[in-house]
Amino acid sequence: MINVGVLGATGYAGIETVRLLSKHPEVKITRLVSHSFEGQKISDIYPNFKGVLDIECTGLDIDDIAANCDLVFTALPHGVSKEVIPSLFKKGLKIVDLSGDFRYNDAAVYEKWYGEPHPAPDVLAQSVYGLCEMYRDKIQKTNLVGNPGCYTTCSILALYPLLKAGVLKTDNIIIDAKSGVTGAGRTEKLDYSFSECTENMLAYKIATHRHTSEIEQELSIAAGEEVLVSFTPHLMPLKRGIYATCYANLAKDVTGEEIEKIYKDFYKDEFFIRIMPAGKIPESNWTAGSNFANIGFQIDKRLNRIVVCSTIDNLIKGAAGQAIQNMNIMMGFDEKAGLSMPGMYL
Amino acid sequence: MINVGVLGATGYAGIETVRLLSKHPEVKITRLVSHSFEGQKISDIYPNFKGVLDIECTGLDIDDIAANCDLVFTALPHGVSKEVIPSLFKKGLKIVDLSGDFRYNDAAVYEKWYGEPHPAPDVLAQSVYGLCEMYRDKIQKTNLVGNPGCYTTCSILALYPLLKAGVLKTDNIIIDAKSGVTGAGRTEKLDYSFSECTENMLAYKIATHRHTSEIEQELSIAAGEEVLVSFTPHLMPLKRGIYATCYANLAKDVTGEEIEKIYKDFYKDEFFIRIMPAGKIPESNWTAGSNFANIGFQIDKRLNRIVVCSTIDNLIKGAAGQAIQNMNIMMGFDEKAGLSMPGMYL
Amino acid sequence: MINVGVLGATGYAGIETVRLLSKHPEVKITRLVSHSFEGQKISDIYPNFKGVLDIECTGLDIDDIAANCDLVFTALPHGVSKEVIPSLFKKGLKIVDLSGDFRYNDAAVYEKWYGEPHPAPDVLAQSVYGLCEMYRDKIQKTNLVGNPGCYTTCSILALYPLLKAGVLKTDNIIIDAKSGVTGAGRTEKLDYSFSECTENMLAYKIATHRHTSEIEQELSIAAGEEVLVSFTPHLMPLKRGIYATCYANLAKDVTGEEIEKIYKDFYKDEFFIRIMPAGKIPESNWTAGSNFANIGFQIDKRLNRIVVCSTIDNLIKGAAGQAIQNMNIMMGFDEKAGLSMPGMYL
Amino acid sequence: MINVGVLGATGYAGIETVRLLSKHPEVKITRLVSHSFEGQKISDIYPNFKGVLDIECTGLDIDDIAANCDLVFTALPHGVSKEVIPSLFKKGLKIVDLSGDFRYNDAAVYEKWYGEPHPAPDVLAQSVYGLCEMYRDKIQKTNLVGNPGCYTTCSILALYPLLKAGVLKTDNIIIDAKSGVTGAGRTEKLDYSFSECTENMLAYKIATHRHTSEIEQELSIAAGEEVLVSFTPHLMPLKRGIYATCYANLAKDVTGEEIEKIYKDFYKDEFFIRIMPAGKIPESNWTAGSNFANIGFQIDKRLNRIVVCSTIDNLIKGAAGQAIQNMNIMMGFDEKAGLSMPGMYL
C-alpha cells in the first residue's frame, strides 16, 4: 500500500486517474491537488464520487505533497508542469507525468515541436518514456515516467512490431487517427460545445500535431532508421476512444498469418494488447472503458499494402490507465492491478 | 466463492451482469447460457471480454446448470422464462430473475398488466421482490428474487420514503421518466436503430407501461393505502440512464430540510442511495456506470408541490447491478462486493 | 420584397433566422448586426453560408439600421436589448424581438420573474405577444412583436385549446419539458460542452424557469381564470427539439374523439399545427428542421387524466421560424412563405 | 413543370429525394412506389411530411409509372433494380438511378466488384455517370444517369482536379473516409442499432468496398493512366456526413496558392463546390443539410505530400441532392433549382 497524489486532479485525465485509483488495491489516495478547486471536496466537483471518495482538494504545496505521497501523477497545464516536476523529482518522489514534457529522448525534438527550449533538460535526461509494453525494464528503475500521449500510444502499438520485423517500407506511412471529444480535456472552448461537436466531424492540425514527433521517435527506434509519418488527427462526436487507421506499403510478400504471428510474438505476454486475426477489424467500443488496445489488420494484395486498425480508450490506455500501469511497474505491483476490467461495450 | 451462471447471457441485461460478475471477488462464472450463441465464446460475441473472460456459451440444460451453479441470474425472453425458472427453483438453486415474472405479490396484478394468467403462481408466492433497500430481510431468506425493473427502481426509490412519512397527497402523483436506449435491450427493431433514435425524443406506452403496476404495488405499501400513478416512459438519445421526474402535492407544510431529513433517515445506512440537499438536482451521468441512485428534489412553495428527480444507470442499479446486490444479500456477502465503483462521469 | 436586418445575427437564434430568411421569397437581407464579429463575413463565421450569403456583419448603428431595414429581428443579449428596441421602435421600424422582454401583458409579471423593473413599460404596452395561432389579428396591426419562448410555444399550443374548451381541471397541470442543447444558445459554458452533455440528462431551474410566467399568462387567458403550472425543463443530449409532456386532470368525461375534435376545431386552418388521433404519440424528429408543431395525447381513463405530448423544433417554431411567421403576418405575406419545408426526419 | 416518380421512396435515399422534391419549383410528384408500404400515405410512414405531402404509395407497375411520370428516381434494392430499369428505359422515361448498377463505363469492372455479370450491359452502355461537375454535357443528352455513390462523390471531387493537373504521384493515393450511419440506409440490422453505434467507431470492408472501383474509374480518367487507391470506409456515430481525408505524394514542388488555383480554376463556375484556402480544413457540419461539397487541403512540406479533406452530406450531394441536380441538368432546369439551401450547421 502506497500513498499517492494526483496533481491537476480535476481535469479529465486527472479525474480519470482518480477514478481508477479509487478502486486500486495497492493505493491510498492522500492528496488531490487542484488550483481551481482548492478546499472543495472532489465529490462536489465530480458528484459521481459521492460516497466513494470525498477527500478535499488542496492547493499546490511541494513540501506537503512530498511529505504525504510516495508517488504522484501530474496532469498539470503546460506552464505549471515545468516548474513543479523538477521540484518534486529533486525531492525523490516517483512521478508519472501525463503532460508532453518528459516524453522525448532528445530535447531538440521537444524544442522543434513545442516551439520553445525544454524547461528542464537535465530532468528530461533522467526520464523514461512510459510506453509500458516497450520500456518495462527502464520504467522499473526510474523515478520519472513521461506518460505517452493518447494518439501516440494507439499509433505506436499498431506499427512498432511490423517495423521491427522489417516487413514495412518506411517511406509512405500514414496514420489517420480519430478521437473522441474528451481528448480535448475539460475546456470551455466553443469548439468543444455539444452543439458544435455533435453531428460533426473534422480533421485538425494536419502535419503539425505534436504527437507526430513522439510517434516518429518510437517508430524510428523500431525500424532502426529515421521514420517520418503523416499523422492526421480528427475529432469525432463521441466521448471516449481513439481509432488509428494506419497505412504502409509492404517491404516483402507476407501473408495474413505471418503478420498475425509477428504481432503475437511481439506482444506474447502482454495482457493489454489484443491482436485480431487477419481481416477482423476492431471497433472502438471493444476497448472503451478499459486499458486494452485492440489491433486488427487487412492486407491489400492488389496494392501490396497493409492497413492496420488500432483502438484504445483515450482516457485509459491513452492516459490514466497507462499512467497507473506505469505506476504498477515502477512499484513492482502486479501490472494489471486496478486495470483488468473489460471494456463497457454498452 | 460460489459458482454462478447467467441464463440469457448475451442480451444487454445478461451481458452487463456478466461484465460485473467478471470482477466480483466472491464469484466464479461457470455457465453462460445462450440459445442463439451456443458453442461460441462470450468474447467472440462481445469482444470487450477478450482476455478477461473467454468461456463458451452453452445451451439450456437444466441438469447441467443445477450441477454446476449455486446461483443463477436469469435474463430470458418472456416465453422461455416461465418454464425454466420453476424447474430451476425446484432443483433448489438460488435464482435472481431479471424478467417481470416474479415481481408481484398478487398474481392477479400480473394477469391484469401482462394480459395472461401467471405461469407459475405457486412459485410466485415464494418469490421476493428484490428491491434491496426495502426487502433486505426477506431477500436474505429466499431462493428466488424477482429483480425490479429499471423504471421501477428509479421511481420507487424516489417516492417511497415520502409516502411512508405521510408528507405526500396520494391522488396526483405523476412520474415522468426518461430512459436511454439500452433499456430496449439487444434488438434489431428499426425503432431502435441509430438513425431513428439519435436526435430524437418520444414518449411511449403512456398509461399502459407494465412498470406502472410494480410502482403502484410498492408505493401503496409505503403509503398504507392504494396509490395510483401516472407513469410516462420516454426514449432519449443516449445509451445508459434513467431519469425520473416525480411530481406530488404536499400533504403538509414541510421545509426542504425536513424532506432531506426524511430521506436521509430512511436511507441512513444505504451505501447506494445518495440524497442531495434541497434544490440540488442530480444529473444522469453522476450515476451512469455505477450501482448508485441519486435523489434530489425541489419544493415549489407557490404550488405546495414537490418535484423529486431520481436517476440510476438502467443496466446497473436498474438491472444487473441490483441483481448482484441481491445475490450479495442472499449469499451473505458484503452487499457492496463488486459494486462499489463510482460512476464513469465521462 | 422588403429589406430586413437581423440584430444579434451570430447567436444560434439569430443565425437560424438568417438561414431561413436566406431562402425567403419576399425578403432581402440588408443588415446583419453583430457586436462580436463586426466587419467579418457571415460566411466566415458560419461557413455553411459560403456561396449562399456572404454579406458582412456591421456594428450596432440605429440610424444605419433604420435607413436600410423595413423590419428587424432582434436576438440580442438581455442588457443590450432593452436600449435598442425602444430606439428602433421610435424610428417606426417593424420589430420581431426574440428576447423575453416584450412577451408580457403586465410589466409586474416581468418584474416578478426577471427580478428587475421592465426597462420600457410604455413600449411593452404597445407590443403584441407573437404566438401566431392565437394573436394573428393583433400581430397584423402592430409594429412590435414579442416572439414567444421555445418551451412556451410548445406548452401553450398543447394546452390552450383544452383549457378554452373547459375540459381540464386547472389545479394540477404539470408540464415536463425536454430540450435539445441548442436551446442554451451559442455559449462557452462548460455545462454545455460535448463531454458534459452527451450521454447525460438533467432537470434544471425547477419551479423557477422564466418561461413559466409566459405559459401561465396564456393558459390563464384560455381558461378565463388564473392557472398556475408546474413547469420543469430538462436538458437532453440532442441538438434540436422540444418535447413537452403535459398532464392535467379531466373536468368532464370525454372521449379521445372528442378531444381530437376540440383540437382540430381550434386549429382548423392552422398549417403548422398537426394533431394526431388519440393514442398516437409524436416524436421530436417529426418536427425537427421544420416550423411545425405536433400534438398527440392519451387519455388515462383509470385516472381520469389526459397526457398531451407536444413537440417543436426549438430553433424554428420555438424561435426563428415563428419569428418569420410573425413577419409574414405583419407584412401581409403568405403566412407559410419560407416556412413550408417538412421536417428533416434524418 | 414535370411529373416525377420515386421508386423505392421509403428507403433513406428515397425519402430524402422525396423531401427535396417536395419543395422543388419545377416538379410535381405523381408517384411514390414502395413495395413494403403500398396503399399507405407517405406521411403515415414518415410523419414529418404530414400536411406537406400526403400522397399514397403505390406498388410497382411499369405501365402506370410510364403513364404518369416524365422522369423517375430509382432507389431500389439490388435485385429489383436490374429488371425495372431496363423496362422503364425502353418505355422512354428519363431515369436517375441511385443504385450502383449504372455507374460503370465497363461491364467487366462491375462484374469484378459485384461478383456477377452485369444484368443489362446494353442499357449500361447508354447510361451516363452522373457526377454533375464532370459530365454535365453528357448528362444533358442522356435518358439514364447512374447517380454516383456517396463516398465516391466526396473522394472524386477532392482528387480529380489535382490528378488532371498532374501534380500528384499516382502510386500512393490513400482515401480514409468516414460516414454517418444513414449511409447504411433504413435497416434493422443490429450493427446499426443505436446502442451498438453510438459512442463507437470502426473501419469496415477495407480494400474491398465497391465504391473503390468507381473512384478508380474516374481518377484514372483524370490522370490519363490507371490509378489504384486504398479506400477505407469508417462508420461514425452521427447521422449525416461523409468526411474523406485523402493523401497523395506531390509530383512537383507546388505552393498552397498554386493548389488553390488549380481547384478554383477547375471548379470555377460550380455553385456546389466550395474550395477553402490552403490550411483551412472543412468540418462536416458546414455541408450537412445541403448539396454543397467543401474541399480543403494542407501541404506537408516535410514529406512533400498533400492531405485533402472533402466533406458532403451523404444523403444530399452523396445521393438525393446530386440525383436532383442530375434531373435539373437532364431537363434543362436551373441546375440549382430546389438545391440552393445552405447547410443546417445546427
Coordinates of N, CA and C in Angstrom, one line a residue, chain B residues 112-113 171-180 195-196 198-204 206-208 212 216 228-232 234 236-243 245 247 249 281-286 288 298-300 302-303 305 307 309 345-346, chain C residues 112-113 171-180 195-196 198-204 206-208 212 216 228-232 234 236-243 245 247 249 281-286 288 298-300 302-303 305 307 309 345-346:
Chain B
K112 N -53.5 -8.8 -14.9 CA -54.1 -7.6 -15.4 C -53.2 -6.8 -16.4
W113 N -51.9 -6.7 -16.0 CA -50.9 -5.9 -16.8 C -50.2 -6.7 -17.9
D171 N -53.1 11.5 -4.5 CA -54.0 11.4 -5.6 C -53.5 12.1 -6.9
N172 N -52.4 12.7 -6.9 CA -51.9 13.4 -8.1 C -50.5 13.1 -8.3
I173 N -50.1 11.9 -8.1 CA -48.6 11.6 -8.3 C -48.4 11.3 -9.8
I174 N -47.4 12.0 -10.3 CA -47.0 11.8 -11.7 C -45.5 11.5 -11.8
I175 N -45.2 10.5 -12.6 CA -43.8 10.1 -12.8 C -43.5 10.2 -14.3
D176 N -42.7 11.2 -14.6 CA -42.3 11.4 -16.0 C -40.9 10.9 -16.1
A177 N -40.7 9.7 -16.8 CA -39.4 9.0 -16.8 C -38.8 9.0 -18.1
K178 N -37.5 9.1 -18.2 CA -36.7 9.2 -19.4 C -35.7 8.1 -19.4
S179 N -35.5 7.3 -20.4 CA -34.6 6.2 -20.4 C -33.7 6.3 -21.6
G180 N -32.4 5.8 -21.4 CA -31.5 5.6 -22.5 C -32.0 4.4 -23.3
S195 N -30.2 5.7 -36.7 CA -30.7 6.8 -37.5 C -32.1 7.2 -37.0
E196 N -32.8 6.3 -36.4 CA -34.1 6.7 -35.9 C -34.1 7.3 -34.5
T198 N -31.2 8.7 -32.7 CA -30.3 9.8 -32.4 C -31.0 11.1 -32.8
E199 N -30.8 12.2 -32.1 CA -31.5 13.4 -32.3 C -33.0 13.2 -32.3
N200 N -33.5 12.4 -31.5 CA -35.0 12.1 -31.4 C -35.4 11.9 -29.9
M201 N -36.6 12.3 -29.6 CA -37.2 12.0 -28.3 C -38.6 11.6 -28.5
L202 N -39.1 10.8 -27.6 CA -40.5 10.4 -27.7 C -41.0 9.8 -26.4
A203 N -42.3 10.0 -26.1 CA -43.0 9.2 -25.1 C -43.6 8.0 -25.7
Y204 N -43.8 6.9 -24.9 CA -44.4 5.7 -25.4 C -45.2 5.0 -24.3
I206 N -47.9 5.3 -23.0 CA -48.5 6.2 -21.9 C -49.7 5.5 -21.3
A207 N -49.7 5.5 -20.0 CA -50.8 4.9 -19.2 C -50.9 3.4 -19.3
T208 N -50.0 2.8 -20.0 CA -50.1 1.3 -20.2 C -48.8 0.6 -19.9
T212 N -45.7 0.4 -14.4 CA -46.7 1.1 -13.6 C -47.2 0.3 -12.4
E216 N -46.9 1.0 -8.5 CA -48.1 1.1 -7.6 C -48.1 0.1 -6.5
L228 N -52.4 5.2 -7.0 CA -52.3 5.0 -8.4 C -51.5 6.2 -9.0
V229 N -50.7 5.9 -10.0 CA -49.8 7.0 -10.5 C -49.9 7.0 -12.1
S230 N -49.7 8.3 -12.5 CA -49.4 8.4 -14.0 C -47.9 8.1 -14.2
F231 N -47.7 7.2 -15.0 CA -46.3 6.9 -15.3 C -46.1 7.0 -16.8
T232 N -45.2 7.8 -17.3 CA -44.9 8.0 -18.7 C -43.4 7.8 -19.0
H234 N -40.2 7.7 -21.5 CA -39.7 8.3 -22.7 C -38.4 7.7 -23.2
M236 N -34.8 8.4 -24.9 CA -33.9 9.5 -25.1 C -32.6 9.1 -25.8
P237 N -32.0 10.0 -26.5 CA -30.9 9.5 -27.4 C -29.5 9.4 -26.6
L238 N -29.5 8.5 -25.7 CA -28.2 8.2 -25.0 C -28.3 6.7 -24.7
K239 N -27.2 6.1 -24.2 CA -27.1 4.7 -24.0 C -27.7 4.3 -22.6
R240 N -27.1 4.9 -21.6 CA -27.4 4.5 -20.2 C -28.0 5.6 -19.4
G241 N -29.0 5.2 -18.6 CA -29.5 6.1 -17.7 C -31.0 6.1 -17.7
I242 N -31.6 6.2 -16.4 CA -33.0 6.5 -16.2 C -33.0 7.8 -15.5
Y243 N -33.9 8.7 -15.9 CA -34.2 9.9 -15.1 C -35.6 10.0 -14.9
T245 N -38.6 12.1 -13.2 CA -39.0 13.4 -12.6 C -40.4 13.2 -12.0
Y247 N -43.7 14.1 -9.5 CA -44.5 15.3 -9.0 C -45.5 14.8 -8.0
N249 N -48.3 16.5 -4.8 CA -48.7 17.6 -3.9 C -48.4 17.3 -2.5
I281 N -30.1 19.3 -7.9 CA -30.8 18.4 -8.8 C -29.7 17.5 -9.5
P282 N -29.9 16.2 -9.4 CA -28.9 15.3 -10.0 C -28.9 15.2 -11.5
E283 N -27.8 14.8 -12.1 CA -27.7 14.5 -13.5 C -27.5 13.0 -13.7
S284 N -27.9 12.5 -14.8 CA -27.8 11.1 -15.0 C -26.4 10.6 -15.1
N285 N -25.5 11.4 -15.5 CA -24.1 10.9 -15.6 C -23.4 10.9 -14.3
W286 N -24.0 11.3 -13.2 CA -23.4 11.1 -11.9 C -23.6 9.6 -11.4
A288 N -24.3 7.0 -14.0 CA -24.1 6.1 -15.1 C -22.8 5.3 -14.9
Q298 N -36.9 19.5 -5.3 CA -37.2 21.0 -5.2 C -38.6 21.1 -4.7
I299 N -38.8 21.9 -3.6 CA -40.2 22.2 -3.2 C -40.6 23.5 -3.9
D300 N -41.8 23.4 -4.5 CA -42.4 24.5 -5.2 C -43.4 25.1 -4.2
R302 N -44.9 27.9 -4.2 CA -46.0 28.6 -4.9 C -47.2 27.6 -5.1
L303 N -46.9 26.4 -5.3 CA -47.9 25.4 -5.7 C -48.1 24.3 -4.6
R305 N -46.1 21.9 -3.9 CA -45.9 20.7 -4.6 C -44.4 20.4 -4.5
V307 N -41.1 18.4 -6.4 CA -40.6 17.7 -7.6 C -39.4 16.9 -7.2
C309 N -36.3 14.4 -8.4 CA -35.6 13.8 -9.5 C -34.7 12.7 -9.1
Y345 N -18.8 9.1 -15.1 CA -18.9 10.6 -15.4 C -18.6 10.9 -16.9
L346 N -17.4 10.5 -17.3 CA -17.0 10.8 -18.7 C -17.3 9.5 -19.6
Chain C
K112 N -41.5 40.4 -11.6 CA -41.5 39.3 -10.7 C -40.6 38.2 -11.1
W113 N -40.6 37.8 -12.4 CA -39.8 36.7 -12.9 C -38.4 37.0 -13.3
D171 N -56.1 22.9 -11.6 CA -55.3 22.9 -10.4 C -54.2 21.9 -10.3
N172 N -54.0 21.1 -11.3 CA -52.9 20.1 -11.2 C -52.2 19.9 -12.6
I173 N -52.0 21.0 -13.2 CA -51.4 21.0 -14.5 C -49.9 20.9 -14.4
I174 N -49.3 19.9 -15.0 CA -47.9 19.7 -14.9 C -47.3 19.6 -16.3
I175 N -46.2 20.4 -16.6 CA -45.6 20.4 -17.9 C -44.1 19.9 -17.7
D176 N -43.9 18.7 -18.1 CA -42.5 18.2 -18.0 C -41.9 18.3 -19.4
A177 N -40.9 19.2 -19.6 CA -40.4 19.6 -20.9 C -38.9 19.2 -21.0
K178 N -38.6 18.8 -22.2 CA -37.2 18.3 -22.5 C -36.8 19.1 -23.7
S179 N -35.5 19.6 -23.7 CA -35.0 20.4 -24.7 C -33.7 19.9 -25.2
G180 N -33.4 20.1 -26.5 CA -32.1 19.9 -27.0 C -31.1 21.0 -26.6
S195 N -18.6 16.9 -23.8 CA -18.2 15.8 -22.9 C -19.1 15.8 -21.7
E196 N -19.7 17.0 -21.3 CA -20.6 17.1 -20.2 C -22.0 16.8 -20.6
T198 N -23.2 15.0 -23.6 CA -23.6 13.8 -24.3 C -23.7 12.7 -23.3
E199 N -24.6 11.7 -23.5 CA -24.9 10.7 -22.6 C -25.2 11.2 -21.2
N200 N -25.9 12.3 -21.2 CA -26.4 12.9 -19.9 C -27.8 13.5 -20.0
M201 N -28.5 13.5 -18.9 CA -29.8 14.1 -18.8 C -29.9 14.8 -17.5
L202 N -30.6 15.9 -17.4 CA -30.8 16.6 -16.2 C -32.0 17.5 -16.2
A203 N -32.7 17.7 -15.1 CA -33.7 18.8 -14.9 C -32.9 20.0 -14.4
Y204 N -33.5 21.2 -14.6 CA -32.9 22.4 -14.1 C -33.9 23.5 -13.9
I206 N -36.0 24.1 -11.7 CA -37.3 23.6 -11.3 C -38.1 24.7 -10.5
A207 N -39.3 24.9 -11.0 CA -40.2 25.9 -10.3 C -39.8 27.3 -10.4
T208 N -38.7 27.6 -11.2 CA -38.2 29.0 -11.3 C -38.0 29.4 -12.7
T212 N -42.2 29.8 -17.3 CA -43.4 29.5 -16.5 C -44.4 30.7 -16.6
E216 N -48.2 30.6 -18.0 CA -49.3 30.9 -17.1 C -50.1 32.1 -17.6
L228 N -52.0 28.2 -12.6 CA -50.6 28.1 -12.3 C -50.2 26.7 -12.6
V229 N -49.0 26.6 -13.1 CA -48.5 25.2 -13.6 C -47.1 24.9 -13.0
S230 N -46.9 23.6 -12.8 CA -45.6 23.1 -12.6 C -44.9 23.0 -13.9
F231 N -43.8 23.7 -14.1 CA -43.0 23.6 -15.4 C -41.6 23.2 -15.1
T232 N -41.2 22.0 -15.6 CA -39.9 21.5 -15.4 C -39.1 21.3 -16.7
H234 N -35.8 20.2 -18.9 CA -34.8 19.3 -18.8 C -33.8 19.5 -20.0
M236 N -31.5 17.6 -22.7 CA -31.3 16.3 -23.3 C -30.2 16.3 -24.4
P237 N -29.5 15.1 -24.6 CA -28.4 15.1 -25.4 C -28.7 15.0 -26.9
L238 N -29.3 16.1 -27.4 CA -29.5 16.2 -28.9 C -29.5 17.7 -29.2
K239 N -29.4 18.0 -30.5 CA -29.3 19.4 -30.9 C -30.6 20.1 -30.8
R240 N -31.6 19.6 -31.6 CA -32.8 20.4 -31.8 C -34.0 19.6 -31.3
G241 N -34.9 20.4 -30.7 CA -36.2 19.7 -30.3 C -36.6 20.1 -28.9
I242 N -37.9 20.4 -28.8 CA -38.6 20.5 -27.5 C -39.6 19.4 -27.5
Y243 N -39.7 18.7 -26.3 CA -40.7 17.7 -26.2 C -41.4 18.0 -24.8
T245 N -44.3 17.1 -22.2 CA -45.3 16.1 -21.8 C -46.1 16.8 -20.7
Y247 N -49.6 17.1 -18.3 CA -50.5 16.3 -17.5 C -51.6 17.2 -17.0
N249 N -55.8 16.9 -15.1 CA -57.0 16.1 -14.7 C -58.2 16.6 -15.6
I281 N -48.7 9.1 -30.5 CA -47.8 10.0 -29.8 C -46.7 10.5 -30.7
P282 N -46.5 11.8 -30.8 CA -45.5 12.3 -31.7 C -44.0 12.1 -31.2
E283 N -43.1 12.1 -32.2 CA -41.7 12.1 -31.9 C -41.0 13.4 -32.3
S284 N -40.0 13.8 -31.6 CA -39.4 15.1 -31.9 C -38.8 15.2 -33.3
N285 N -38.4 14.1 -33.9 CA -37.8 14.3 -35.2 C -38.9 14.4 -36.3
W286 N -40.1 14.3 -35.9 CA -41.2 14.6 -36.9 C -41.3 16.1 -37.2
A288 N -38.4 18.3 -36.2 CA -37.1 19.0 -36.2 C -36.8 19.4 -37.7
Q298 N -53.0 11.1 -25.0 CA -53.5 9.8 -24.5 C -54.4 10.1 -23.3
I299 N -55.6 9.6 -23.3 CA -56.5 9.7 -22.1 C -56.2 8.5 -21.2
D300 N -56.0 8.8 -20.0 CA -55.8 7.7 -19.0 C -57.1 7.6 -18.2
R302 N -58.3 5.3 -16.3 CA -58.1 4.8 -15.0 C -58.0 5.9 -14.0
L303 N -57.3 7.0 -14.4 CA -57.0 8.1 -13.5 C -57.8 9.4 -13.9
R305 N -57.4 11.3 -16.4 CA -56.4 12.3 -16.6 C -56.0 12.2 -18.1
V307 N -52.8 13.0 -20.9 CA -51.4 13.3 -21.1 C -51.3 13.8 -22.5
C309 N -48.7 15.3 -25.5 CA -47.3 15.4 -25.9 C -47.2 16.3 -27.1
Y345 N -36.4 14.7 -40.6 CA -36.6 13.3 -40.1 C -35.2 12.7 -39.9
L346 N -34.3 12.7 -40.9 CA -33.0 12.1 -40.8 C -32.0 13.2 -40.6

